[in-house]
Structure formats: structure tokens, C-alpha cells
XYZ file of C-alpha atoms in Angstrom:
376
model
C 19.381 6.286 -88.157
C 17.828 4.671 -85.072
C 14.540 3.942 -86.842
C 16.399 2.540 -89.846
C 18.560 0.377 -87.554
C 15.561 -0.871 -85.505
C 13.358 -1.760 -88.479
C 15.961 -3.260 -90.794
C 18.919 -4.503 -88.757
C 17.841 -5.662 -85.275
C 16.138 -9.104 -85.102
C 13.222 -9.302 -82.644
C 12.635 -12.399 -80.523
C 8.882 -11.750 -80.613
C 9.033 -11.954 -84.415
C 10.901 -15.225 -84.544
C 14.390 -13.668 -84.683
C 13.405 -11.592 -87.674
C 13.583 -7.869 -88.247
C 10.303 -5.913 -88.449
C 10.832 -5.217 -92.131
C 11.450 -8.895 -92.904
C 8.173 -9.762 -91.131
C 6.318 -7.067 -93.069
C 7.663 -8.396 -96.378
C 6.466 -11.906 -95.499
C 3.009 -10.571 -94.600
C 2.976 -8.670 -97.900
C 3.414 -11.930 -99.776
C 0.522 -13.525 -97.828
C -1.877 -10.563 -97.560
C -0.925 -7.960 -100.170
C -4.357 -6.347 -99.899
C -3.500 -5.115 -96.393
C -0.678 -2.871 -97.687
C -0.861 0.448 -99.492
C 2.567 -0.160 -101.083
C 5.249 -2.808 -101.119
C 7.676 -2.578 -98.162
C 11.303 -2.031 -99.224
C 14.639 -1.766 -97.559
C 15.431 1.954 -97.210
C 17.818 3.551 -97.697
C 19.169 1.151 -100.271
C 19.845 0.897 -103.955
C 17.206 2.609 -106.063
C 15.806 -0.282 -108.112
C 14.193 2.160 -110.564
C 17.616 3.197 -111.866
C 18.375 -0.429 -112.704
C 15.458 -0.832 -115.060
C 12.420 -3.056 -114.970
C 12.701 -6.501 -113.466
C 15.756 -5.755 -111.277
C 15.646 -6.315 -107.572
C 18.215 -5.847 -104.832
C 19.873 -8.943 -103.417
C 21.706 -7.161 -100.621
C 20.446 -3.580 -100.310
C 22.738 -2.797 -97.371
C 25.806 -3.399 -99.526
C 25.036 -0.126 -101.303
C 25.925 1.780 -98.148
C 29.087 -0.200 -97.532
C 30.747 -0.537 -100.921
C 30.816 1.481 -104.146
C 29.064 -1.414 -105.949
C 25.696 -3.039 -105.227
C 24.723 -6.669 -105.938
C 21.432 -7.005 -107.828
C 19.648 -9.698 -109.793
C 18.171 -9.372 -113.229
C 15.244 -11.405 -112.016
C 14.148 -11.848 -108.415
C 13.795 -15.557 -108.938
C 17.107 -15.894 -110.783
C 20.397 -16.788 -109.225
C 22.652 -14.736 -111.512
C 24.071 -11.670 -109.777
C 24.990 -8.424 -111.535
C 27.265 -5.682 -110.180
C 26.013 -2.124 -110.591
C 27.576 1.174 -109.554
C 26.210 3.059 -106.549
C 27.074 6.751 -106.106
C 25.872 6.853 -102.533
C 27.837 3.713 -101.732
C 30.992 5.238 -103.198
C 30.549 8.373 -101.108
C 30.115 6.405 -97.890
C 32.965 4.102 -98.817
C 35.363 7.018 -99.304
C 34.220 8.629 -96.080
C 34.909 5.478 -94.072
C 38.222 5.004 -95.861
C 39.404 8.475 -94.888
C 38.246 7.958 -91.306
C 39.836 4.542 -90.902
C 42.992 5.056 -92.929
C 44.012 8.609 -92.012
C 47.116 7.212 -90.317
C 47.949 5.220 -93.439
C 47.581 8.328 -95.589
C 49.886 10.255 -93.257
C 52.422 7.460 -93.484
C 52.128 7.457 -97.275
C 52.785 11.219 -97.316
C 55.918 10.734 -95.246
C 57.102 7.967 -97.581
C 56.609 10.190 -100.638
C 58.556 12.991 -98.939
C 61.435 10.658 -98.059
C 61.551 9.333 -101.627
C 61.672 12.917 -102.931
C 64.591 13.739 -100.643
C 66.444 10.612 -101.746
C 65.887 11.493 -105.404
C 67.175 15.026 -104.844
C 70.235 13.699 -103.007
C 70.878 11.356 -105.927
C 70.653 14.217 -108.401
C 72.910 16.355 -106.233
C 75.389 13.490 -106.264
C 75.349 13.404 -110.054
C 76.611 17.007 -110.004
C 79.495 16.202 -107.640
C 82.407 15.441 -109.914
C 85.275 15.007 -107.492
C 85.215 11.269 -108.175
C 85.411 11.594 -111.977
C 88.953 11.600 -113.283
C 89.744 13.592 -116.400
C 91.354 11.723 -119.319
C 95.109 11.824 -118.816
C 95.780 11.741 -122.563
C 93.797 14.949 -123.094
C 95.784 16.829 -120.477
C 99.104 15.528 -121.842
C 98.224 16.579 -125.400
C 97.100 20.067 -124.348
C 99.274 23.080 -125.076
C 100.417 25.176 -122.123
C 98.330 28.158 -123.221
C 95.198 26.004 -123.537
C 95.058 25.043 -119.867
C 93.630 27.607 -117.486
C 94.845 27.792 -113.893
C 93.070 29.561 -111.044
C 94.917 30.466 -107.866
C 93.605 28.504 -104.899
C 91.276 26.386 -107.052
C 91.569 22.946 -108.592
C 90.514 22.841 -112.227
C 89.999 19.511 -114.009
C 90.999 19.715 -117.660
C 88.598 17.963 -120.037
C 89.580 19.605 -123.306
C 89.697 17.074 -126.128
C 92.513 17.963 -128.580
C 90.715 16.117 -131.402
C 87.350 17.816 -130.901
C 86.363 20.458 -133.445
C 84.190 22.550 -131.133
C 82.950 25.570 -133.091
C 84.683 25.678 -136.472
C 83.530 29.149 -137.492
C 83.955 30.801 -134.100
C 87.409 29.249 -133.683
C 88.478 30.338 -137.152
C 87.210 33.894 -136.571
C 88.156 34.012 -132.910
C 89.339 37.174 -131.230
C 90.791 37.944 -127.857
C 88.056 37.301 -125.280
C 86.465 40.548 -124.169
C 83.522 39.176 -122.191
C 82.104 36.272 -120.171
C 78.601 34.804 -120.543
C 77.085 32.789 -117.674
C 74.766 29.870 -118.550
C 72.761 27.057 -116.956
C 72.911 23.375 -117.839
C 71.186 20.241 -116.579
C 72.509 17.927 -113.887
C 74.565 15.226 -115.578
C 77.938 13.552 -115.091
C 80.784 15.739 -116.281
C 81.714 13.340 -119.079
C 78.245 13.623 -120.592
C 78.303 17.416 -120.449
C 81.763 17.778 -121.933
C 81.395 15.222 -124.716
C 78.158 16.890 -125.824
C 80.277 19.855 -126.868
C 82.422 17.609 -129.083
C 79.716 16.424 -131.444
C 77.313 18.136 -133.806
C 73.682 18.405 -132.794
C 71.267 18.159 -135.770
C 68.491 19.601 -133.628
C 70.508 22.780 -133.110
C 71.637 23.559 -136.621
C 74.256 20.842 -136.976
C 76.849 22.664 -134.845
C 78.430 21.590 -131.582
C 77.386 23.411 -128.441
C 79.310 23.596 -125.196
C 81.109 25.815 -122.720
C 84.674 26.508 -121.715
C 83.958 26.011 -118.014
C 81.440 23.975 -116.016
C 80.922 24.675 -112.304
C 79.429 21.805 -110.313
C 77.071 22.205 -107.394
C 79.855 21.241 -105.004
C 82.140 23.976 -106.373
C 84.201 21.656 -108.562
C 85.490 23.403 -111.700
C 85.894 21.668 -115.045
C 87.489 23.159 -118.147
C 85.640 21.690 -121.093
C 87.478 23.339 -123.998
C 90.991 24.663 -124.697
C 91.460 28.426 -124.512
C 92.640 28.426 -128.150
C 89.218 27.123 -129.280
C 85.782 28.691 -129.202
C 82.426 27.098 -128.409
C 78.937 27.915 -129.678
C 77.218 29.194 -126.558
C 75.364 32.349 -127.684
C 73.522 33.273 -130.865
C 75.134 35.545 -133.418
C 74.608 39.276 -133.068
C 72.291 39.475 -136.115
C 69.964 36.734 -134.873
C 66.422 37.921 -134.149
C 66.581 36.305 -130.701
C 69.407 38.591 -129.604
C 68.493 41.466 -127.331
C 69.867 44.958 -127.716
C 72.323 44.401 -124.864
C 76.010 43.870 -125.743
C 75.501 43.275 -129.462
C 79.298 43.287 -129.913
C 79.594 39.969 -128.070
C 79.422 36.627 -129.869
C 80.890 33.143 -129.459
C 84.175 34.149 -131.124
C 85.147 36.786 -128.533
C 83.555 35.442 -125.331
C 84.064 32.628 -122.827
C 81.078 30.563 -121.697
C 80.760 29.558 -118.022
C 77.936 27.140 -117.149
C 76.415 26.567 -113.708
C 75.251 22.959 -113.512
C 71.699 22.492 -112.275
C 71.035 26.236 -112.197
C 67.571 25.662 -113.614
C 67.132 21.884 -113.580
C 63.469 20.865 -113.003
C 64.337 18.385 -110.268
C 66.739 20.698 -108.465
C 64.421 23.666 -107.982
C 62.771 24.349 -104.617
C 59.673 25.682 -106.384
C 57.571 22.534 -106.836
C 54.514 24.538 -107.960
C 56.124 25.256 -111.316
C 57.290 21.803 -112.379
C 57.322 22.189 -116.141
C 59.135 25.504 -116.368
C 61.932 27.211 -114.521
C 60.822 30.250 -112.524
C 63.993 31.164 -110.658
C 67.717 30.523 -110.562
C 68.889 27.856 -108.142
C 72.631 27.727 -107.426
C 74.531 26.713 -104.313
C 76.873 28.971 -102.324
C 79.875 26.793 -103.170
C 78.909 26.963 -106.827
C 78.576 30.755 -106.719
C 81.984 31.194 -105.059
C 83.682 28.882 -107.554
C 81.971 30.590 -110.472
C 83.119 33.980 -109.188
C 86.698 32.697 -108.998
C 86.505 31.565 -112.641
C 85.076 34.854 -113.913
C 87.500 37.043 -111.966
C 90.468 34.968 -113.150
C 89.309 35.344 -116.768
C 88.838 39.089 -116.339
C 92.362 39.467 -114.987
C 94.008 37.209 -117.572
C 92.423 38.884 -120.601
C 92.140 42.399 -119.093
C 88.371 42.458 -119.506
C 86.297 45.413 -118.402
C 84.176 44.918 -115.317
C 80.915 45.469 -117.157
C 81.544 42.782 -119.782
C 80.009 39.923 -117.795
C 76.446 38.958 -118.698
C 73.952 36.215 -118.059
C 72.615 34.311 -121.038
C 69.201 35.775 -120.269
C 70.614 39.295 -120.657
C 71.537 38.612 -124.285
C 68.725 36.504 -125.763
C 64.927 36.597 -125.792
C 64.625 32.796 -125.993
C 66.307 32.318 -122.620
C 64.916 32.927 -119.153
C 65.696 36.499 -118.167
C 67.310 35.375 -114.897
C 69.710 32.829 -116.414
C 73.186 33.605 -115.098
C 72.113 36.917 -113.574
C 73.286 36.280 -109.999
C 76.842 35.358 -110.898
C 77.212 38.035 -113.586
C 76.016 40.801 -111.256
C 78.216 39.556 -108.444
C 81.266 39.441 -110.698
C 80.664 42.989 -111.962
C 80.208 44.278 -108.422
C 83.341 42.606 -107.066
C 85.382 43.813 -110.038
C 84.212 47.405 -109.500
C 85.068 47.257 -105.796
C 88.556 45.868 -106.433
C 89.304 48.498 -109.059
C 88.043 51.262 -106.775
C 90.323 49.968 -104.024
C 93.330 49.986 -106.356
C 92.561 53.534 -107.477
C 92.286 54.674 -103.869
C 95.666 53.138 -103.025
C 97.312 54.875 -105.971
C 96.002 58.255 -104.819
C 97.709 57.923 -101.433
C 101.122 59.677 -101.798
C 103.995 57.785 -100.146
C 106.077 59.657 -97.477
C 109.038 61.580 -98.858
C 112.431 60.039 -97.936
C 114.778 62.197 -95.808
C 118.130 62.854 -97.494
C 121.040 61.995 -95.218
C 124.369 63.706 -96.085
C 127.807 62.443 -95.091
C 128.305 65.326 -92.644
C 124.978 64.727 -90.934
C 125.719 61.039 -90.640
C 129.186 61.751 -89.063
C 127.635 64.191 -86.594
C 125.034 61.640 -85.537
C 127.719 59.002 -84.938
C 129.799 61.470 -82.866
C 126.784 62.426 -80.761
C 125.916 58.778 -80.063
C 129.535 58.034 -79.072
C 129.626 60.984 -76.661
C 126.431 59.782 -75.009
C 127.917 56.357 -74.460
C 131.147 57.758 -72.896
C 129.221 59.956 -70.474
C 127.390 56.909 -69.110
C 130.552 54.814 -68.689
C 132.043 54.589 -65.089
C 135.307 56.512 -64.411
C 138.446 54.504 -63.766
C 140.476 54.825 -60.550
């Protein structure tokens, strides 16, 4: 580097404020017979790669920028830009050295934007500010509205919606609960999707009886007298061998919002597909309250709670698994506690006869008289 700098970059006063290489090039023009080969600026752009007749206008630019300035003819004035691999490499190296702080700042900005986006999506799943249509609640029958002790449930059941025609017509008493996932959207969008037919899904309407937001807010999206299409029929080839007796006509669908939404997952390495279930603690507690209330109302067995992934091959195997397992476990524990209480025999009451009662009164009266002071 020192030799290159001395010969090509540093002007010498003894040479008339010219660099040694500039002086050698001038001597080459005057006495070419004194030179074995033509002096060139090195390292610089390789003129051979440019073709015949090209010469470098500014050879040092090749080391500074990813493009070099050359001329088609050394005597011409027209400049042509050509690509320089070495120049690009040096340019990137200097950029990383000089702008490392800027890159760090850019990384921080991207992280902050990601957090803001996630907060925005979380906010879309918080439904406390969305008021349910008053007309729907007023038109609902008493048996259609589901109440949960200690929980507020917003009723969004449309009395004019058809929901699932076949499942509603063939409905039976609910004997099981199926837990699902759905994307992060405002509650109105989720509920109204279950009111219309979807041509991409066979022309039927798809929805759920209950939606549980990420903040724990519970929404009832369909009347209890109706049924929704939320699982495939038992004869469908996508159904697993588990719980073949369950179908949309005898089950209730509970959906956890954002349980597998691409932008809500902490696993950023798998962006295009869901690799794990992602629910909040508030959402899990609220979902458990919904499932346990349904089990008690319809006298369901503890084991009749499944995730959507337990029933179908075309769903992720972990869909709804956390809540379904938790609900089964809690149900088993509560039933075991009730059975244990029933086995404890209450103490036998002591029969008190009239004679025994009179004797006890007489004994108490005698004790009082013995303690009283004598008169005088």
C-alpha cells in the first residue's frame, strides 16, 4: 500500500508537483523505446475486460465506487460507466465500517415498528369497545342466550342469519365442545362471516358459537338453538378416528382468536406456517370458563372436549389442544372432589327424648341455685 501510495498518489516537488507514475507516463510518450512496457495505474480497472480501445479516465475510482469511468477512445470525451467487482467489494467494506451505527439504528427502528404492529394487532382482538347490536339481543329467545357466572358475554347472534341449515335441522343435544383458532379481526367481521355462505368452502356458512378474544372478552356468535358448520362430517376422509360420533349438529364450537395468526406468533422463523399455539393467559381462563359452563349446562362428559386438530387431518395437530386438555383435567378434578365429598358420611344426630330434656333443664336450674347467695 505504501509503494502504491508513493508512486501514484503523492506529488513530488522535484518532479514538478507530479507523481512518479505521471512523470513516467510523460517520459513514455517522449521516449517509448526506453520502456519495456507501458506504465499503468495499478491497482485499477482492468482495461482488458473492457475490450479493445478502452482506457481508464479515473483508475482510482474503481477502488472507491462500484462503477468505474472509462472512455471508448482515449482521445474522446465521451465517458462510459462500467461495473467493477473490486470497487463494489471495497465500497461495501467502507460502507459497513462507516455506517455501522446507522445500521444499528435501522435495526432498532425495524424492531420498534414490529412492536407497534403487534400492539395494533393485539388491539384489533380487544373487543371491549365494540357494542353488540341491541336489536339482535332484544329479538333473541331466552334459551338462545348463554350466561356464564362471573363473566360478561356479548351476544352477537343474528336472528335472521341461517347459520348451518342442515346441522340446525338435524341438531341434537350438544354432547361435546370443539376448540378452534381464528385470525385476529374485529368481532363484527368474525361474527358476520358466519352469517353468509362461502363459495370457497362448499357454499355453506362457517362460524362458531363462541369467540374468545385475546383480552379474555367473550362473544356469543350464534344462538344456542342453531348450529354452525365448524367441523367436517364424520364420513369425510379428513376426519381422524378420534370421536367419530361428533359432528356440527351435536357440538358447540369455541374459537380462540389469534391462536395461530401469522403476525401474533413469537416464532418468527416460521412465518408462512403456524408451528405452535399462541394464546394469552386471560384468553385461556375465559375459554375454560366457557367450556366448563357448557359442560355443566348440557351435562357433558369430561372427555368430550377436543381440539380441532384432534378431529381432522387437514388441521394443525395442536389446534385447540391446550384449552381442551385443560378443560378435561379441571372437569376430572372437580368430579373427583364431588365423589370424595359424597363418600364422607355425615355425623349421626343424637336423639333427645322429652325426659332427657327435662332432666337437663332441672340439672341446669340446680346449678344456678347453688351459686346464688343466701338471703339473711
